[in-house]
CSV table of C-alpha atoms and ligand atoms in Angstrom, one decimal:
chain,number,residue,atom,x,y,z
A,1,UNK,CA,-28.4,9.8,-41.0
A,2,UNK,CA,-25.0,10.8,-41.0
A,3,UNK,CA,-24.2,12.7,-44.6
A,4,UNK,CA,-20.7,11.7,-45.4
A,5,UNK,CA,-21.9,8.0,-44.9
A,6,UNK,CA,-24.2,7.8,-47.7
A,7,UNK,CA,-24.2,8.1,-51.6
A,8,UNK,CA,-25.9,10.8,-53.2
A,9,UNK,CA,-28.8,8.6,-54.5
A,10,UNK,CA,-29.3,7.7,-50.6
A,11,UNK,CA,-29.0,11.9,-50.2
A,12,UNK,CA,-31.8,12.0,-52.6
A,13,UNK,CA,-34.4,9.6,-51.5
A,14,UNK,CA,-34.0,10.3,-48.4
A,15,UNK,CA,-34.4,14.4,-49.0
A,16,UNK,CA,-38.2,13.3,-49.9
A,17,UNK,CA,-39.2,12.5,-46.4
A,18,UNK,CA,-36.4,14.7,-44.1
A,19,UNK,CA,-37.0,18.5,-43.8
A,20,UNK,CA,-33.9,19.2,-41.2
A,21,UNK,CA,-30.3,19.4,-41.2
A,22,UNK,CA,-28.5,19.5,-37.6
A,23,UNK,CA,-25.0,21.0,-38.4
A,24,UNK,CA,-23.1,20.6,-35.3
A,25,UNK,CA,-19.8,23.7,-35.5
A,26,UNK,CA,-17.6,23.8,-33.2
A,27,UNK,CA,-13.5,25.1,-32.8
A,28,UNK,CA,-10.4,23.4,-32.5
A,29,UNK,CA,-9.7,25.0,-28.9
A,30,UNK,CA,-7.7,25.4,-25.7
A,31,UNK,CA,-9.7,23.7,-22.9
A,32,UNK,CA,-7.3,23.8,-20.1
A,33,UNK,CA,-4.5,21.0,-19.0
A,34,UNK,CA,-7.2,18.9,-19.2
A,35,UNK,CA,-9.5,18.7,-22.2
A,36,UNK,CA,-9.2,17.8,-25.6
A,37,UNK,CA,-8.8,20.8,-28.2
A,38,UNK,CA,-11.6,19.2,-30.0
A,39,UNK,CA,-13.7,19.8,-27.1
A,40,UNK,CA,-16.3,22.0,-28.9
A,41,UNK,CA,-17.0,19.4,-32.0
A,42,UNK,CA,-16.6,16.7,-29.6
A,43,UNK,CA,-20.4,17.6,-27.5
A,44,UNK,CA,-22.6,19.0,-30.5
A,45,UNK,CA,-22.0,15.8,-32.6
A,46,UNK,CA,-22.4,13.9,-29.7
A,47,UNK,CA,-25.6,15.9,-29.3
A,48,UNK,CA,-27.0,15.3,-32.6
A,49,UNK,CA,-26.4,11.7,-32.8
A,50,UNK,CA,-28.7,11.3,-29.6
A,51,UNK,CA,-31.4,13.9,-31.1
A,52,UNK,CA,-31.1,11.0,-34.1
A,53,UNK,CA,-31.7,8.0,-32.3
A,54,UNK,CA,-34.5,9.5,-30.3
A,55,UNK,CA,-35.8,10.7,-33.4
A,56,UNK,CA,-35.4,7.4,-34.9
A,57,UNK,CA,-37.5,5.8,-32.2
A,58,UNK,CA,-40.4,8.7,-33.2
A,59,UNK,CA,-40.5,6.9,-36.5
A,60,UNK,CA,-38.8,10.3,-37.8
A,61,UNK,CA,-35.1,11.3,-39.3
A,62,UNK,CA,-33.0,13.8,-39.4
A,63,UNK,CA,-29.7,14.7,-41.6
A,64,UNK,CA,-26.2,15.1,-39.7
A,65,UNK,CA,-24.1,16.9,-41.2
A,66,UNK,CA,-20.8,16.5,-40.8
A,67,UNK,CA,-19.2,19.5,-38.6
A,68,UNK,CA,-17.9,22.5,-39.0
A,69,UNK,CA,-14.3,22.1,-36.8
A,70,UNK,CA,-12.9,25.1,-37.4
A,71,UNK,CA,-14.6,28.5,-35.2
A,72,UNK,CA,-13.5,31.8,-34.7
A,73,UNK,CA,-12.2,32.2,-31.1
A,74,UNK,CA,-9.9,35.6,-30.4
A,75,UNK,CA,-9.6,35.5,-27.2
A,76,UNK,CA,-8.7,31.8,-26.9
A,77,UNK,CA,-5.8,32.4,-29.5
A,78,UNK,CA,-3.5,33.1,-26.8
A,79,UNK,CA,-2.9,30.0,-25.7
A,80,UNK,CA,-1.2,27.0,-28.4
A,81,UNK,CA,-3.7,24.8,-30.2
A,82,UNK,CA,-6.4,27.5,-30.6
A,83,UNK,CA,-6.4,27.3,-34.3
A,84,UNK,CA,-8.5,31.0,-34.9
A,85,UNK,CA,-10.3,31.9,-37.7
A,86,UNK,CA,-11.9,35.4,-38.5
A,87,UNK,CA,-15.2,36.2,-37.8
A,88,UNK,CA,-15.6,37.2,-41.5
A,89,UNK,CA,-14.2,34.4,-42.8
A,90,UNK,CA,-16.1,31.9,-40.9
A,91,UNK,CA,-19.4,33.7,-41.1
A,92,UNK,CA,-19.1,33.2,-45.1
A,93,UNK,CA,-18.0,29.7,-45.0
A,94,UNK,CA,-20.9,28.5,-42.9
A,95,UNK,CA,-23.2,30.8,-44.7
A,96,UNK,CA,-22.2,29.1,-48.0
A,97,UNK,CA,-22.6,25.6,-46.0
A,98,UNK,CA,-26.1,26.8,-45.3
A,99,UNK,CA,-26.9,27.9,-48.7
A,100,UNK,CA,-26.3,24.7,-50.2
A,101,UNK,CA,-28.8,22.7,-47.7
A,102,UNK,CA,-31.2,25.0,-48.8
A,103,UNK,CA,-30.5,24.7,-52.1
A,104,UNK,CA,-30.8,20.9,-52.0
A,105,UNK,CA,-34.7,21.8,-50.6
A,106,UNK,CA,-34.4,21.3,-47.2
A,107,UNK,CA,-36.6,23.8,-44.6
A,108,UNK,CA,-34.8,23.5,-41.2
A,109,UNK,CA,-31.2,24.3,-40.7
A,110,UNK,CA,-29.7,23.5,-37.0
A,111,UNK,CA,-26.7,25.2,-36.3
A,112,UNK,CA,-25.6,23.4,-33.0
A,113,UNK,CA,-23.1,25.1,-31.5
A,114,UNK,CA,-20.8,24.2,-29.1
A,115,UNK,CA,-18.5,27.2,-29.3
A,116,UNK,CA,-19.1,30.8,-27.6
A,117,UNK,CA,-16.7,32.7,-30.4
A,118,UNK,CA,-19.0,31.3,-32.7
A,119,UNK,CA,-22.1,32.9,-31.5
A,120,UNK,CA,-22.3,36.3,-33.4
A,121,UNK,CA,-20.7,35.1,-36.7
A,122,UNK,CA,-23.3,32.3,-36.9
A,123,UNK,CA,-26.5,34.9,-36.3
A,124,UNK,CA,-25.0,37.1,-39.0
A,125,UNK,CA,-24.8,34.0,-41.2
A,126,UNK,CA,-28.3,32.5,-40.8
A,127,UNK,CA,-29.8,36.2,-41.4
A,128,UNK,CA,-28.4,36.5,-44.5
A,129,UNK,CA,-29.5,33.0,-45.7
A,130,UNK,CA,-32.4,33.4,-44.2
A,131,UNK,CA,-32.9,36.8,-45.9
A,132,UNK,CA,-32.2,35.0,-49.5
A,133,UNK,CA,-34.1,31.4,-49.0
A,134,UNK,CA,-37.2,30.3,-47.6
A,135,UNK,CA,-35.6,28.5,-44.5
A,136,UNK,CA,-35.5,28.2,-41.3
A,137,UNK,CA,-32.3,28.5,-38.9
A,138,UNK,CA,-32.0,27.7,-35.7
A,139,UNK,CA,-29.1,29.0,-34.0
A,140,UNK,CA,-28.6,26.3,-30.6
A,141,UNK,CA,-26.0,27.0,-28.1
A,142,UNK,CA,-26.3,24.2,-26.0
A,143,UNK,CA,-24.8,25.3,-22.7
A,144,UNK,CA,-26.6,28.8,-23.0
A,145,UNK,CA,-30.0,27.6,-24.0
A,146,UNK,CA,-30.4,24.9,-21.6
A,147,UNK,CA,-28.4,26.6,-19.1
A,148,UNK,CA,-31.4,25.9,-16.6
A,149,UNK,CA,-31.1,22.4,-17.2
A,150,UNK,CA,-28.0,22.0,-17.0
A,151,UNK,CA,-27.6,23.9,-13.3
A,152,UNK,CA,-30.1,20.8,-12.3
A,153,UNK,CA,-27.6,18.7,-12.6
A,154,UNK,CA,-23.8,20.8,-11.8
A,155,UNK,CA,-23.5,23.3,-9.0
A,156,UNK,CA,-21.5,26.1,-12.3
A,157,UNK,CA,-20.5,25.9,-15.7
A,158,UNK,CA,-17.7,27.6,-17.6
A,159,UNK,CA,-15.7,27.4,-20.3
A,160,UNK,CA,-13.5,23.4,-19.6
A,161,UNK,CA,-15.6,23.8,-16.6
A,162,UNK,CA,-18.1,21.3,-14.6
A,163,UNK,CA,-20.6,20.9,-17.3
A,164,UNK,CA,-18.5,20.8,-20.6
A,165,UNK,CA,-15.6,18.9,-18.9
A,166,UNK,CA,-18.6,16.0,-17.5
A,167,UNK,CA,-19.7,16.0,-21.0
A,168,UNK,CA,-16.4,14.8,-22.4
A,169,UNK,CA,-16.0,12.6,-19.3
A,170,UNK,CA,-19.2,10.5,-20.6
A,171,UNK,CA,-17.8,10.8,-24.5
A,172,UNK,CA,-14.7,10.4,-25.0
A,173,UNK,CA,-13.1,9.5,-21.2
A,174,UNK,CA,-9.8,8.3,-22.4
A,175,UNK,CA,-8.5,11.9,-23.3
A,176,UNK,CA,-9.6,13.5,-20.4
A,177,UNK,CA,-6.8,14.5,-18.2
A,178,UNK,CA,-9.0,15.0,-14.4
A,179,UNK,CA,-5.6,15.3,-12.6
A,180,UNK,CA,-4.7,18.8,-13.8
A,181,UNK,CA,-8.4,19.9,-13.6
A,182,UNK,CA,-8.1,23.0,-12.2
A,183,UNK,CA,-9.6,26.4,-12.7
A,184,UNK,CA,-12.3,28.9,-11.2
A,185,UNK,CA,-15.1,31.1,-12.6
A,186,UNK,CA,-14.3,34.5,-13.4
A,187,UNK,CA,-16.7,37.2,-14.8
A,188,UNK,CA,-17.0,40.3,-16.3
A,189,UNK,CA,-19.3,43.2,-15.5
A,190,UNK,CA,-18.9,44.6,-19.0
A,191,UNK,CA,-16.8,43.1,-22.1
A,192,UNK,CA,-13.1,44.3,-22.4
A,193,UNK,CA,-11.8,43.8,-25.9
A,194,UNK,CA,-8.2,43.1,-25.6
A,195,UNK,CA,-5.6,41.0,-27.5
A,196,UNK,CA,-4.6,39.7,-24.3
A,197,UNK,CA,-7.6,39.4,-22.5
A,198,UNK,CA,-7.6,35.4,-22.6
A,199,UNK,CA,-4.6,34.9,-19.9
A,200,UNK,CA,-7.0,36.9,-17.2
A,201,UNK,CA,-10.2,35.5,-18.3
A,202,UNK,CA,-9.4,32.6,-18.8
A,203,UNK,CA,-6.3,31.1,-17.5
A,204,UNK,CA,-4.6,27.9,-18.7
A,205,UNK,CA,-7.7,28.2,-20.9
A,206,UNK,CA,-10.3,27.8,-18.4
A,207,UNK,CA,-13.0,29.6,-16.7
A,208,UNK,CA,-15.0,27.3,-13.7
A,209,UNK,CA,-14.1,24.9,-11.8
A,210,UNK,CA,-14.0,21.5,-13.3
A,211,UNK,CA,-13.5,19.6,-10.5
A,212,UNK,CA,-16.8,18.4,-9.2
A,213,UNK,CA,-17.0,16.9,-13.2
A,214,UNK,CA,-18.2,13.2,-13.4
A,215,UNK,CA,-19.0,10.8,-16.3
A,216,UNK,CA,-22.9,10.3,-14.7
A,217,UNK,CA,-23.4,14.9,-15.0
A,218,UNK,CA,-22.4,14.4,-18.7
A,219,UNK,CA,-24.5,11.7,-19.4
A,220,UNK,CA,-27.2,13.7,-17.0
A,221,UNK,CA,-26.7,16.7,-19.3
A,222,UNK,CA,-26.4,15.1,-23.1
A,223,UNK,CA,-30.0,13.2,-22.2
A,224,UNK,CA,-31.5,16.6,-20.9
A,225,UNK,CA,-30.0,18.9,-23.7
A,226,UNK,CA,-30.8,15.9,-26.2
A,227,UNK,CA,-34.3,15.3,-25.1
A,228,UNK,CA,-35.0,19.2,-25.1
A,229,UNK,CA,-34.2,19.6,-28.4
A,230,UNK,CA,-36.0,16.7,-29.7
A,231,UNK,CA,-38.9,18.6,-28.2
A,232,UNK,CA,-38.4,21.8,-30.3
A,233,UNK,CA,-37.8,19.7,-33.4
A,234,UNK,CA,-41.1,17.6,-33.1
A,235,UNK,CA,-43.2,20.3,-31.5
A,236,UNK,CA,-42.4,22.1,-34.6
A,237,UNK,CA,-43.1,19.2,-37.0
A,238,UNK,CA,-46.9,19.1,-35.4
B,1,ZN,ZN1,-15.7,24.6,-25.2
């Protein structure tokens, strides 16, 4: 059930029989030449509304919220369309976002994440909700925690690399640009903090090579990372 489609006497009924909210957050982001800056929204949602309908086919629900666009992503700043927010600032904004669904009762709060800046912000969020409510918050990054799966199915993955740039090939195909997929992986042996640190890491705001992406890997991957999490969710509800 998406949660900006439904009136609040909907909301309430249907709080009676649904324990969990999936909040897919993302950032509005530099994804090379070739992606959309809403790349990072663009997968969780996607995401969630499969873990719905399989859900749905379970006899069970789930709430989707609607997403959290904005992410905090410093080293991405550098190039134009990475719109940053601090780490402070969007650690309280989602904390308050998670407050109020436990306020309104319910038990489970997915953060699904498509968004590596947003990683330590969100942990420091769900502690402190976590440390004030009876909840629980699951912190999903779905390229790092089904990293295994997703290697089953694309030789690498990156930031606008083979994995995330297939997944936007099988959602929204129309705004992917393949010709000016370019880009290889680059790591780091230790984390460098530096203003500037996006143009080597990541340059024209990618790190893997995309170029091996295809519509079937995304599909591949958003069935595997979809089906996995419907696991989690259902092995929990038993
Ligand atoms: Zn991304």
């Amino acid at each position: 059930m998406l949660l900006e489609n439904v009136t609040w006497p909907e909301f309430e009924e249907a709080k009676k029989r649904i324990d969990t909210v999936i909040i897919p957050v993302g950032s509005v982001e530099a994804h090379g030449r070739h992606l959309p800056l809403g790349t990072d929204v663009f997968a969780p949602l996607e995401i969630a509304k499969r873990i719905e309908e399989k859900l749905r086919k379970m006899g069970k629900d789930v709430i989707i919220a609607p997403p959290v666009w904005y992410g905090h992503s410093f080293v991405l700043d550098v190039y134009p369309g990475t719109i940053n927010v601090s780490a402070d600032a969007f650690k309280a904004y989602t904390a308050e976002i998670l407050r109020e669904f436990a306020r309104e009762g319910f038990r489970r709060l997915v953060l699904l994440n498509g968004h590596g800046g947003n990683h330590s912000p969100l942990i420091l969020a769900a502690e402190e909700v976590a440390g004030e409510f009876d909840v629980e918050v699951w912190l999903i990054d779905w390229w790092i925690d089904f990293r295994k799966e997703i290697l089953e199915v694309c030789s690498s993955q990156g930031h606008a690399g083979e994995d995330e740039t297939s997944v936007i090939l099988a959602i929204r195909p129309e705004l992917v640009k393949m010709e000016n997929a370019v880009g290889e992986k680059r790591e780091e042996k230790i984390r460098v903090i530096r203003k500037d640190i996006g143009f080597e890491l990541f340059p024209e705001g990618v790190n893997d090579d995309p170029r091996g992406a295809s519509r079937e890997k995304g599909e591949a991957i958003l069935e595997k990372v979809s089906e996995g999490i419907v696991k989690l969710l259902v092995g929990k509800d038993e």
